[in-house]
Short mmCIF file of C-alpha atoms and ligand atoms in Angstrom, two decimals:
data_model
loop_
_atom_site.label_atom_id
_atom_site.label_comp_id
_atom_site.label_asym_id
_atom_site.label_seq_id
_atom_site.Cartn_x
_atom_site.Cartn_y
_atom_site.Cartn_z
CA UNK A 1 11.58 -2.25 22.69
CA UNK A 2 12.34 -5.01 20.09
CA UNK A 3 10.64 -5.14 16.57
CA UNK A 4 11.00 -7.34 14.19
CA UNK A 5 10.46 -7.13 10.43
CA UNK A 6 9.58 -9.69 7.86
CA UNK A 7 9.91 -8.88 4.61
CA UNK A 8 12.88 -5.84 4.16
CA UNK A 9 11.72 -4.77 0.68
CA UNK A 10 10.83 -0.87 0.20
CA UNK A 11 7.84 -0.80 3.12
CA UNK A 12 10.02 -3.00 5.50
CA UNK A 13 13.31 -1.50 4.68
CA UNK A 14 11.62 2.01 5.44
CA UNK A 15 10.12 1.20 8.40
CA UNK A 16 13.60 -0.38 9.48
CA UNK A 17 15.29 3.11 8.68
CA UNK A 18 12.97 4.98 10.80
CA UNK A 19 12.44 2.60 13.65
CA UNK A 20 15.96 2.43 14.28
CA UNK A 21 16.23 6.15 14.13
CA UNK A 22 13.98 6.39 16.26
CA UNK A 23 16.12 4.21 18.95
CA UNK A 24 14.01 1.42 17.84
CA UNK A 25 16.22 -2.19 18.30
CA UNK A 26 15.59 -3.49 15.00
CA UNK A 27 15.66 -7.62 14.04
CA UNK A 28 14.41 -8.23 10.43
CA UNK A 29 13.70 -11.55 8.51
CA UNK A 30 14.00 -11.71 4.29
CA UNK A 31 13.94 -14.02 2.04
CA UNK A 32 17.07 -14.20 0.47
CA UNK A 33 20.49 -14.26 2.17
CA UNK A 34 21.77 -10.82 0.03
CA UNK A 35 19.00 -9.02 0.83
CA UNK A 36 19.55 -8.94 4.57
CA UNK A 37 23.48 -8.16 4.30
CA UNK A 38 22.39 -5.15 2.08
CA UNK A 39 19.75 -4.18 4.74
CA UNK A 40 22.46 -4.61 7.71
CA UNK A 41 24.72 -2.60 5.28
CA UNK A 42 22.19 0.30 4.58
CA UNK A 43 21.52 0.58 8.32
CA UNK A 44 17.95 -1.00 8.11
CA UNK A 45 18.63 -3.47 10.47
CA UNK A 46 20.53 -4.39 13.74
CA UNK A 47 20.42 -7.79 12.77
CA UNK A 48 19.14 -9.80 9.82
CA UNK A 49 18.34 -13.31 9.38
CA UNK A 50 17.24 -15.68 7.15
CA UNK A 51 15.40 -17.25 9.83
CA UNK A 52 12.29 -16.56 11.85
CA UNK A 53 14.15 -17.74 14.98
CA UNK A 54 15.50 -14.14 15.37
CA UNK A 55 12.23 -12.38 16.08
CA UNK A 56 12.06 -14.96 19.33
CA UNK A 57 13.46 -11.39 21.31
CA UNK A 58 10.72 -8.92 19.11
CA UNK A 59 7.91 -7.62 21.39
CA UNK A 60 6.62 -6.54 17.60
CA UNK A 61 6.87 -7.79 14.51
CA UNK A 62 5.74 -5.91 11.29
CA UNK A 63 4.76 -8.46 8.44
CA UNK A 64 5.84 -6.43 4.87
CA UNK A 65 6.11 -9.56 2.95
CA UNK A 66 4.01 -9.26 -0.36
CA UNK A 67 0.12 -9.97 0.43
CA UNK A 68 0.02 -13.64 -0.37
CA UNK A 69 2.84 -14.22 1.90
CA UNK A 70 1.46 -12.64 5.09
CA UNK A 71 -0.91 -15.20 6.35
CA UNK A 72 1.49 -18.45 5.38
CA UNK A 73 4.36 -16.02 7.24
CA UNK A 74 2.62 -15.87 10.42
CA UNK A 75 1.70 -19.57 10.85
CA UNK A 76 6.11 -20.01 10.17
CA UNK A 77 6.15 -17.27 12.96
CA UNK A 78 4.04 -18.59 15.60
CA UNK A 79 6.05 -21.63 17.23
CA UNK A 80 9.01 -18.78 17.64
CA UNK A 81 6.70 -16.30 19.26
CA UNK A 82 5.76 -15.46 23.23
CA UNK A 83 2.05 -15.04 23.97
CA UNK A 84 2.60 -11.31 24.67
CA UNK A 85 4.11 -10.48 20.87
CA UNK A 86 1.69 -8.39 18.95
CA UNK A 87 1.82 -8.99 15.14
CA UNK A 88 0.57 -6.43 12.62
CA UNK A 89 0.95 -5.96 8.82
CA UNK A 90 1.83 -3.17 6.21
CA UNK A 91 -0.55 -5.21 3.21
CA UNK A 92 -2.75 -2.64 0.81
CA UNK A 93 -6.07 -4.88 1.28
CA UNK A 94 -7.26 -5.45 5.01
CA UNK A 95 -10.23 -7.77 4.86
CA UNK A 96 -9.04 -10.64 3.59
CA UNK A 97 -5.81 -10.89 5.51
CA UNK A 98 -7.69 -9.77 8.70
CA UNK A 99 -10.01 -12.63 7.93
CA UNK A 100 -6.90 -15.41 7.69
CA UNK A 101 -4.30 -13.77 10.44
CA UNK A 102 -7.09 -12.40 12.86
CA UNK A 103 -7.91 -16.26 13.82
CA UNK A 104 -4.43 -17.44 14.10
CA UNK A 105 -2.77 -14.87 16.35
CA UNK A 106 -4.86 -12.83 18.44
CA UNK A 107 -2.60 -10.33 19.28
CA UNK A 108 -2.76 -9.09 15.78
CA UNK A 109 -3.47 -5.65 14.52
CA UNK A 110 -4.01 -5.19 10.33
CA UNK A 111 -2.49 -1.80 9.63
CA UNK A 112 -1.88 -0.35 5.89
CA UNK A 113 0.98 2.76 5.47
CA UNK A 114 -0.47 5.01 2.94
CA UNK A 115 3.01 5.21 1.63
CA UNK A 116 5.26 4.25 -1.48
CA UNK A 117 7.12 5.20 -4.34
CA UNK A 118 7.24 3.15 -7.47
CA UNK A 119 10.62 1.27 -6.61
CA UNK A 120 10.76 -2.71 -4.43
CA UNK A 121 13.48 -3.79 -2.62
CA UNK A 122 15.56 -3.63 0.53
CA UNK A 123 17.48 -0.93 -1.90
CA UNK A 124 14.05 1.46 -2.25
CA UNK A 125 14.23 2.07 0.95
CA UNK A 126 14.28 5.50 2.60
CA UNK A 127 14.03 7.22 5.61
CA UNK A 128 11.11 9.29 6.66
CA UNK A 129 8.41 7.54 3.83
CA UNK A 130 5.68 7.51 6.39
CA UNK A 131 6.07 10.96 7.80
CA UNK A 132 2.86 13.08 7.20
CA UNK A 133 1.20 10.16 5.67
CA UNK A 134 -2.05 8.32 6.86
CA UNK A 135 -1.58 5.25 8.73
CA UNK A 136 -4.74 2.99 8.76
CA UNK A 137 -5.22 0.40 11.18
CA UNK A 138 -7.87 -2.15 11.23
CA UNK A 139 -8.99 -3.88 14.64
CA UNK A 140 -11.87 -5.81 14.75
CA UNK A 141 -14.10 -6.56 17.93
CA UNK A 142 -11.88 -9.08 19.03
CA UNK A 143 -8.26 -7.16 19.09
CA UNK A 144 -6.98 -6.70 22.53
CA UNK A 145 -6.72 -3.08 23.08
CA UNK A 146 -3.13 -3.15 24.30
CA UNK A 147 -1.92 -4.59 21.03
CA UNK A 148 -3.84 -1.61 19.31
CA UNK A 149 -2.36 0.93 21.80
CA UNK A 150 0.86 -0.68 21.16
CA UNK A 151 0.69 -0.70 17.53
CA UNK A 152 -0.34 3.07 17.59
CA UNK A 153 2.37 4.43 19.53
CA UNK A 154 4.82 3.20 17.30
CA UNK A 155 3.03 4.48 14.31
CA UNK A 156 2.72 7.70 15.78
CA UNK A 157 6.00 7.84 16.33
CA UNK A 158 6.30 7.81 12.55
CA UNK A 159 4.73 10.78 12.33
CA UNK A 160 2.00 9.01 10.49
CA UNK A 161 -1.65 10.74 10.64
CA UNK A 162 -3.64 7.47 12.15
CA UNK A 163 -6.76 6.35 11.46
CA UNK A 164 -9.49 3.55 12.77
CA UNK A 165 -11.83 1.52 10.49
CA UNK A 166 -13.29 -1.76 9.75
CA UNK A 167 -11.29 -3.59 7.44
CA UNK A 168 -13.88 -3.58 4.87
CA UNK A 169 -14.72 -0.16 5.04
CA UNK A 170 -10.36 0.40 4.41
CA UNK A 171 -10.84 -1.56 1.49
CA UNK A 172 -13.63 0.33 -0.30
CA UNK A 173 -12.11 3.68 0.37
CA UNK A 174 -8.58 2.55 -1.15
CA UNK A 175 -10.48 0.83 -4.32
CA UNK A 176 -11.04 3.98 -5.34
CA UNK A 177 -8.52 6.43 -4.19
CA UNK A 178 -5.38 3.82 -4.20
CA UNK A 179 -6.30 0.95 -6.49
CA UNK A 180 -8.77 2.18 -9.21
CA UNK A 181 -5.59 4.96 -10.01
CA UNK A 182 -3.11 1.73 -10.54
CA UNK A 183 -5.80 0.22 -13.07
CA UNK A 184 -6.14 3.98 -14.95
CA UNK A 185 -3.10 4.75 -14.94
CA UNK A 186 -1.91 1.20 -16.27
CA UNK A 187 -4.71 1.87 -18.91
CA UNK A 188 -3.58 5.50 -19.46
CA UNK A 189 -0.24 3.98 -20.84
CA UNK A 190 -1.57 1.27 -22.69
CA UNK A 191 -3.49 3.25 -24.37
CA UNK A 192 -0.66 5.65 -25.12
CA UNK A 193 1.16 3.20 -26.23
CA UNK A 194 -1.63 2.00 -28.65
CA UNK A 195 -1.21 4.87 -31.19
CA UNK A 196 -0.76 2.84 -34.65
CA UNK A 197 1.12 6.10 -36.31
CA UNK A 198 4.66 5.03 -35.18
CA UNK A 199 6.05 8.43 -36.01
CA UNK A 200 3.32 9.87 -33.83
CA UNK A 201 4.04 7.91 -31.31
CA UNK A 202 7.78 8.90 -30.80
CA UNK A 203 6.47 12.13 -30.56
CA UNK A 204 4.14 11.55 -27.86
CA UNK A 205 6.87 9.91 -25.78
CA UNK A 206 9.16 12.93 -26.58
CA UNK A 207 6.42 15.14 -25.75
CA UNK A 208 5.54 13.96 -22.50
CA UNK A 209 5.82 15.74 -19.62
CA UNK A 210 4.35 16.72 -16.32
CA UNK A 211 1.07 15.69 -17.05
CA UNK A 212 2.09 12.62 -18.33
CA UNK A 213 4.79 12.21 -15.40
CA UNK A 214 1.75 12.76 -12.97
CA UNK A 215 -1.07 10.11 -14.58
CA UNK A 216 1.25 7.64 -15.10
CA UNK A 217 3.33 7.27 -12.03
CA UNK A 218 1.08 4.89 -10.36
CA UNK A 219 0.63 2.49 -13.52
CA UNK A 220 4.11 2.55 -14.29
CA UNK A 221 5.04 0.87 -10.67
CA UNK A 222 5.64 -2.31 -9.23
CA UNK A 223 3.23 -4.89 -10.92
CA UNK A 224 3.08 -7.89 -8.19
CA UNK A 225 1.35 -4.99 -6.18
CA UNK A 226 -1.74 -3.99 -8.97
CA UNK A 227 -2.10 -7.93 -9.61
CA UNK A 228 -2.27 -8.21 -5.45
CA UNK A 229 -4.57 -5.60 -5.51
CA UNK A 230 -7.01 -6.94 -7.97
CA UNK A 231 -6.62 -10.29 -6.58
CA UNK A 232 -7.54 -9.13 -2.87
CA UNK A 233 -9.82 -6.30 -3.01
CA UNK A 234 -11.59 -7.97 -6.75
CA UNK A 235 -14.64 -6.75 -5.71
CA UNK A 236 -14.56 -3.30 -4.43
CA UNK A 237 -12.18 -2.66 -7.00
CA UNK A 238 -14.40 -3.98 -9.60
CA UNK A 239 -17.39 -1.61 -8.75
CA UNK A 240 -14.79 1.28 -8.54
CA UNK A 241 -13.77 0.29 -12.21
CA UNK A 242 -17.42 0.16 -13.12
CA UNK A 243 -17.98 3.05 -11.73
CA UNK A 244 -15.25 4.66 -13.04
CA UNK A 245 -16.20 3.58 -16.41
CA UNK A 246 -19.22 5.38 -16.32
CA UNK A 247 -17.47 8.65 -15.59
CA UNK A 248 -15.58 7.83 -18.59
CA UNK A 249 -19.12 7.35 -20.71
CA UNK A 250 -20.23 10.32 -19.70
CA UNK A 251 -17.78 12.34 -20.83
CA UNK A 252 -17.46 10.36 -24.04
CA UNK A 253 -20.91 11.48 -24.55
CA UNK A 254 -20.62 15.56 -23.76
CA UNK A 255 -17.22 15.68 -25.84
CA UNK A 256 -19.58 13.92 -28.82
CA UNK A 257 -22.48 16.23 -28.56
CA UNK A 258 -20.73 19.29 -28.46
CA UNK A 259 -22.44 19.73 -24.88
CA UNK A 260 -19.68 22.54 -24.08
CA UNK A 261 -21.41 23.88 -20.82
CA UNK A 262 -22.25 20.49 -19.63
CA UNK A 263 -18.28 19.35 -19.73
CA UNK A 264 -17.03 22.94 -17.67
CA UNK A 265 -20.27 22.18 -15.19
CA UNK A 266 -18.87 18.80 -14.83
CA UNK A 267 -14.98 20.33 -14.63
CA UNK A 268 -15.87 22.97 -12.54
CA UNK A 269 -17.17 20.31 -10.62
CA UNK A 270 -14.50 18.04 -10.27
CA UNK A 271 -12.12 20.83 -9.85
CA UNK A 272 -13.62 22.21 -6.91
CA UNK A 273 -13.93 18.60 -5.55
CA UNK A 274 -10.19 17.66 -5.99
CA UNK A 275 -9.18 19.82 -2.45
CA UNK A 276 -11.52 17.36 -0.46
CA UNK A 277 -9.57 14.47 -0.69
CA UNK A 278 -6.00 16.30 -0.42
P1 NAP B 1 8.91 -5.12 -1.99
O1 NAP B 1 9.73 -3.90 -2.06
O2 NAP B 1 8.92 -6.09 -3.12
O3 NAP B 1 9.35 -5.88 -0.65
C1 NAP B 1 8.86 -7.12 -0.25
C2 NAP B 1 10.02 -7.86 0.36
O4 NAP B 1 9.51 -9.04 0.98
C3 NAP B 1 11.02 -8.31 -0.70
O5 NAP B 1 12.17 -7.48 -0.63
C4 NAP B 1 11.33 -9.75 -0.34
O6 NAP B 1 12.66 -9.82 0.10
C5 NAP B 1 10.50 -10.05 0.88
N1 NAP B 1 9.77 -11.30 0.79
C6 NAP B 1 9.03 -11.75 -0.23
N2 NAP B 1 8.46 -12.91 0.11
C7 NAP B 1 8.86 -13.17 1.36
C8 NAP B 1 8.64 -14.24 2.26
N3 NAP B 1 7.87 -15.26 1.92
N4 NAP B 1 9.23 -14.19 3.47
C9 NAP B 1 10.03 -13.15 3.82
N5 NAP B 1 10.29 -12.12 3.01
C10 NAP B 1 9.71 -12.14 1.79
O7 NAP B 1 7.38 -4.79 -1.71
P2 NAP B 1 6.75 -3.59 -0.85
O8 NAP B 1 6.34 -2.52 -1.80
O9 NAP B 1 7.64 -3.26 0.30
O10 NAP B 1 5.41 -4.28 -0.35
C11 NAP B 1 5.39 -5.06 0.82
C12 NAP B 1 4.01 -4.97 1.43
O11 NAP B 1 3.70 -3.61 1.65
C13 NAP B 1 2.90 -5.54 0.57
O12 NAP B 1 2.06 -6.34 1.37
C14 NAP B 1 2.17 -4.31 0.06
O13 NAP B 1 0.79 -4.55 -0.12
C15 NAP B 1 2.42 -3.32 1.16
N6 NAP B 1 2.41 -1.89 0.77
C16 NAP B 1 3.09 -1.49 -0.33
C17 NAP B 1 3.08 -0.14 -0.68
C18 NAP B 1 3.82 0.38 -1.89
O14 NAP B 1 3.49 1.46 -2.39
N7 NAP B 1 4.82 -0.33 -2.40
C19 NAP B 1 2.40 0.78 0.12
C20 NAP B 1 1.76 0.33 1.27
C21 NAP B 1 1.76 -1.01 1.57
P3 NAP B 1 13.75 -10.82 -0.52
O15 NAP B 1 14.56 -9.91 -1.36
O16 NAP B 1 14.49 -11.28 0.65
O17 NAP B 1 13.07 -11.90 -1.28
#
C-alpha cells in the first residue's frame, strides 16, 4: 500500500518513520524544498516532493500540515486524487476541520494521535511516537466504512490504542485534558517569571526541578499549536479555562481561611482521582 504525507514536520515525519518500518511505501509532500531532502535523508520518506502531484500513486494520504492548512491542503489535493483515496488528518481539534474537509472529500476520516513532544520539524521526528498512545478517530454518519476500516488498520498497526467519537465530543474531552494544560502551564511560567525580586528569581530558575520540569513541559512547547488550539476549539476550551479557574478560587479561598481539612479533603481527592485518567 501507498501513503502519502503532507506536511513532514514532527507528527508527519513520525508517522513516515514508522510507516515505512512497517513496509509501508512512503510518498510525502512539504513545504519547503530542504525539508523534504532532510526527510529523504532521515529515512522518513521514499520519496519527497514539493508537489502534490506525487501522492497521484497514495491509496492514503495523512494531512499533518498545521490546522489552518488542512482544509486549503485538501482542495490543492483533490484534482491529483482517484475516487478510491481515503484522506484523513493528524489536527488536535476535530470539529471544525471535520466540518470544512468532511464536505469536500468524502472518503475522509478526521483522526487526532495523542502524541508529541515539545520539538516541530521534519528533524523532531522519531520512530515509535504513537506506540501505546490513543489514537482518536472521528467519522461522522456519512464516512464510508471502508475508509474507516482502512484508516484503522493502519493505525493499529502503530500500535496506537484506538478510539471512536463524534468530533465534538473529541474536542471537549481534549479541552480539558490536552489544551486547558497548554494554557496552565503557559500561565504557570508566566507567572514564574513574574517574580519582581530579581535575585529571587535567579533562584527560582536555579531551583527548579522535577516539579517544575513536569508543569511546564506543555507551556514551554511549540506556540503555533496553543494559538491553533485556542483558535479551533475557543469554546470548549474557554469553559475548561472557566472552569478551571474556579478550581483555582477555591483553593485560593481554603489556603486564606486556614480551612486545613478542607484543602487535604480536596487533595485526597484529587489524588485518588489522578489514576482515572492514566
Ligand atoms: P510541525 O512539526 O511544525 O510540522 C508541520 C509541518 O508541516 C512543517 O514541518 C511544515 O514543513 C509543514 N507545512 C506547513 N504548512 C504546510 C503546507 N501549507 N503544506 C505542506 N506542508 C506544510 O507541527 P506538528 O507538531 O507535526 O503538527 C502538525 C499537525 O499535527 C497539526 O495539525 C497538529 O494539530 C497536529 N498534532 C500535533 C501534536 C504535537 O504534539 N505536536 C500532537 C498531535 C497532533 P515545511 O518545513 O516544509 O514548511
Amino acid at each position: 500500500m501507498n501513503i502519502g504525507i503532507v506536511g513532514l514536520g514532527l507528527i508527519g515525519g513520525s508517522l513516515g518513520l514508522d510507516l515505512r518500518a512497517l513496509g509501508y511505501q512512503v510518498l510525502g509532500v512539504s513545504r519547503q524544498e530542504q525539508t523534504c531532502q532532510r526527510a529523504i535523508e532521515r529515512g522518513v520518506v521514499d520519496d519527497a516532493s514539493l508537489n502534490l502531484t506525487l501522492l497521484a500513486a497514495a491509496d492514503v494520504v495523512f494531512i499533518c500540515t498545521p490546522i489552518a492548512a488542512i482544509a486549503p491542503t485538501v482542495q490543492q489535493l483533490i484534482p491529483h486524487l482517484s475516487p478510491e483515496t481515503v484522506l484523513t488528518d493528524v489536527g488536535s481539534v476535530k470539529a471544525a476541520i471535520v466540518n470544512q474537509v468532511a464536505p469536500l472529500w468524502h472518503n475522509f476520516v478526521g483522526g487526532h494521535p495523542m502524541a508529541g513532544t515539545t520539538d516541530s520539524g521534519v528533524d523532531a521526528a522519531v520512530l515509535g511516537l504513537f506506540a501505546e498512545n490513543p489514537y482518536v478517530l472521528t467519522p461522522i454518519e456519512t464516512t464510508p466504512t471502508p475508509a474507516v476500516k482502512r484508516v484503522e488498520e493502519i493505525v493499529r498497526s502503530l500500535t496506537s490504542r484506538v478510539y471512536f467519537c463524534r468530533p465534538e465530543d473529541h474536542d471537549r474531552a481534549v479541552a480539558s485534558i490536552s489544551h486547558l494544560p497548554v494554557m496552565v502551564s503557559a500561565g504557570l511560567i508566566d507567572s514564574c517569571m513574574s517574580e519582581p525580586d530579581p535575585t529571587v528569581l535567579e533562584l527560582a530558575q536555579q531551583l527548579a526541578s522535577s516539579g517544575f520540569r513536569d508543569t511546564s513541559r506543555v507551556g514551554g512547547g511549540n506556540p503555533e499549536l496553543g494559538i491553533m488550539m485556542a483558535r479551533y476549539n475557543r469554546e470548549s476550551i474557554l469553559r475548561s479555562l472557566t472552569s478551571y479557574r474556579h478550581s483555582l478560587d477555591q483553593l485560593i479561598e481554603l489556603i486564606e481561611q486556614e480551612d486545613w481539612p478542607m484543602l487535604e479533603k480536596k487533595l485526597q481527592e484529587t489524588q485518588s482521582q489522578r489514576p482515572q485518567f492514566l
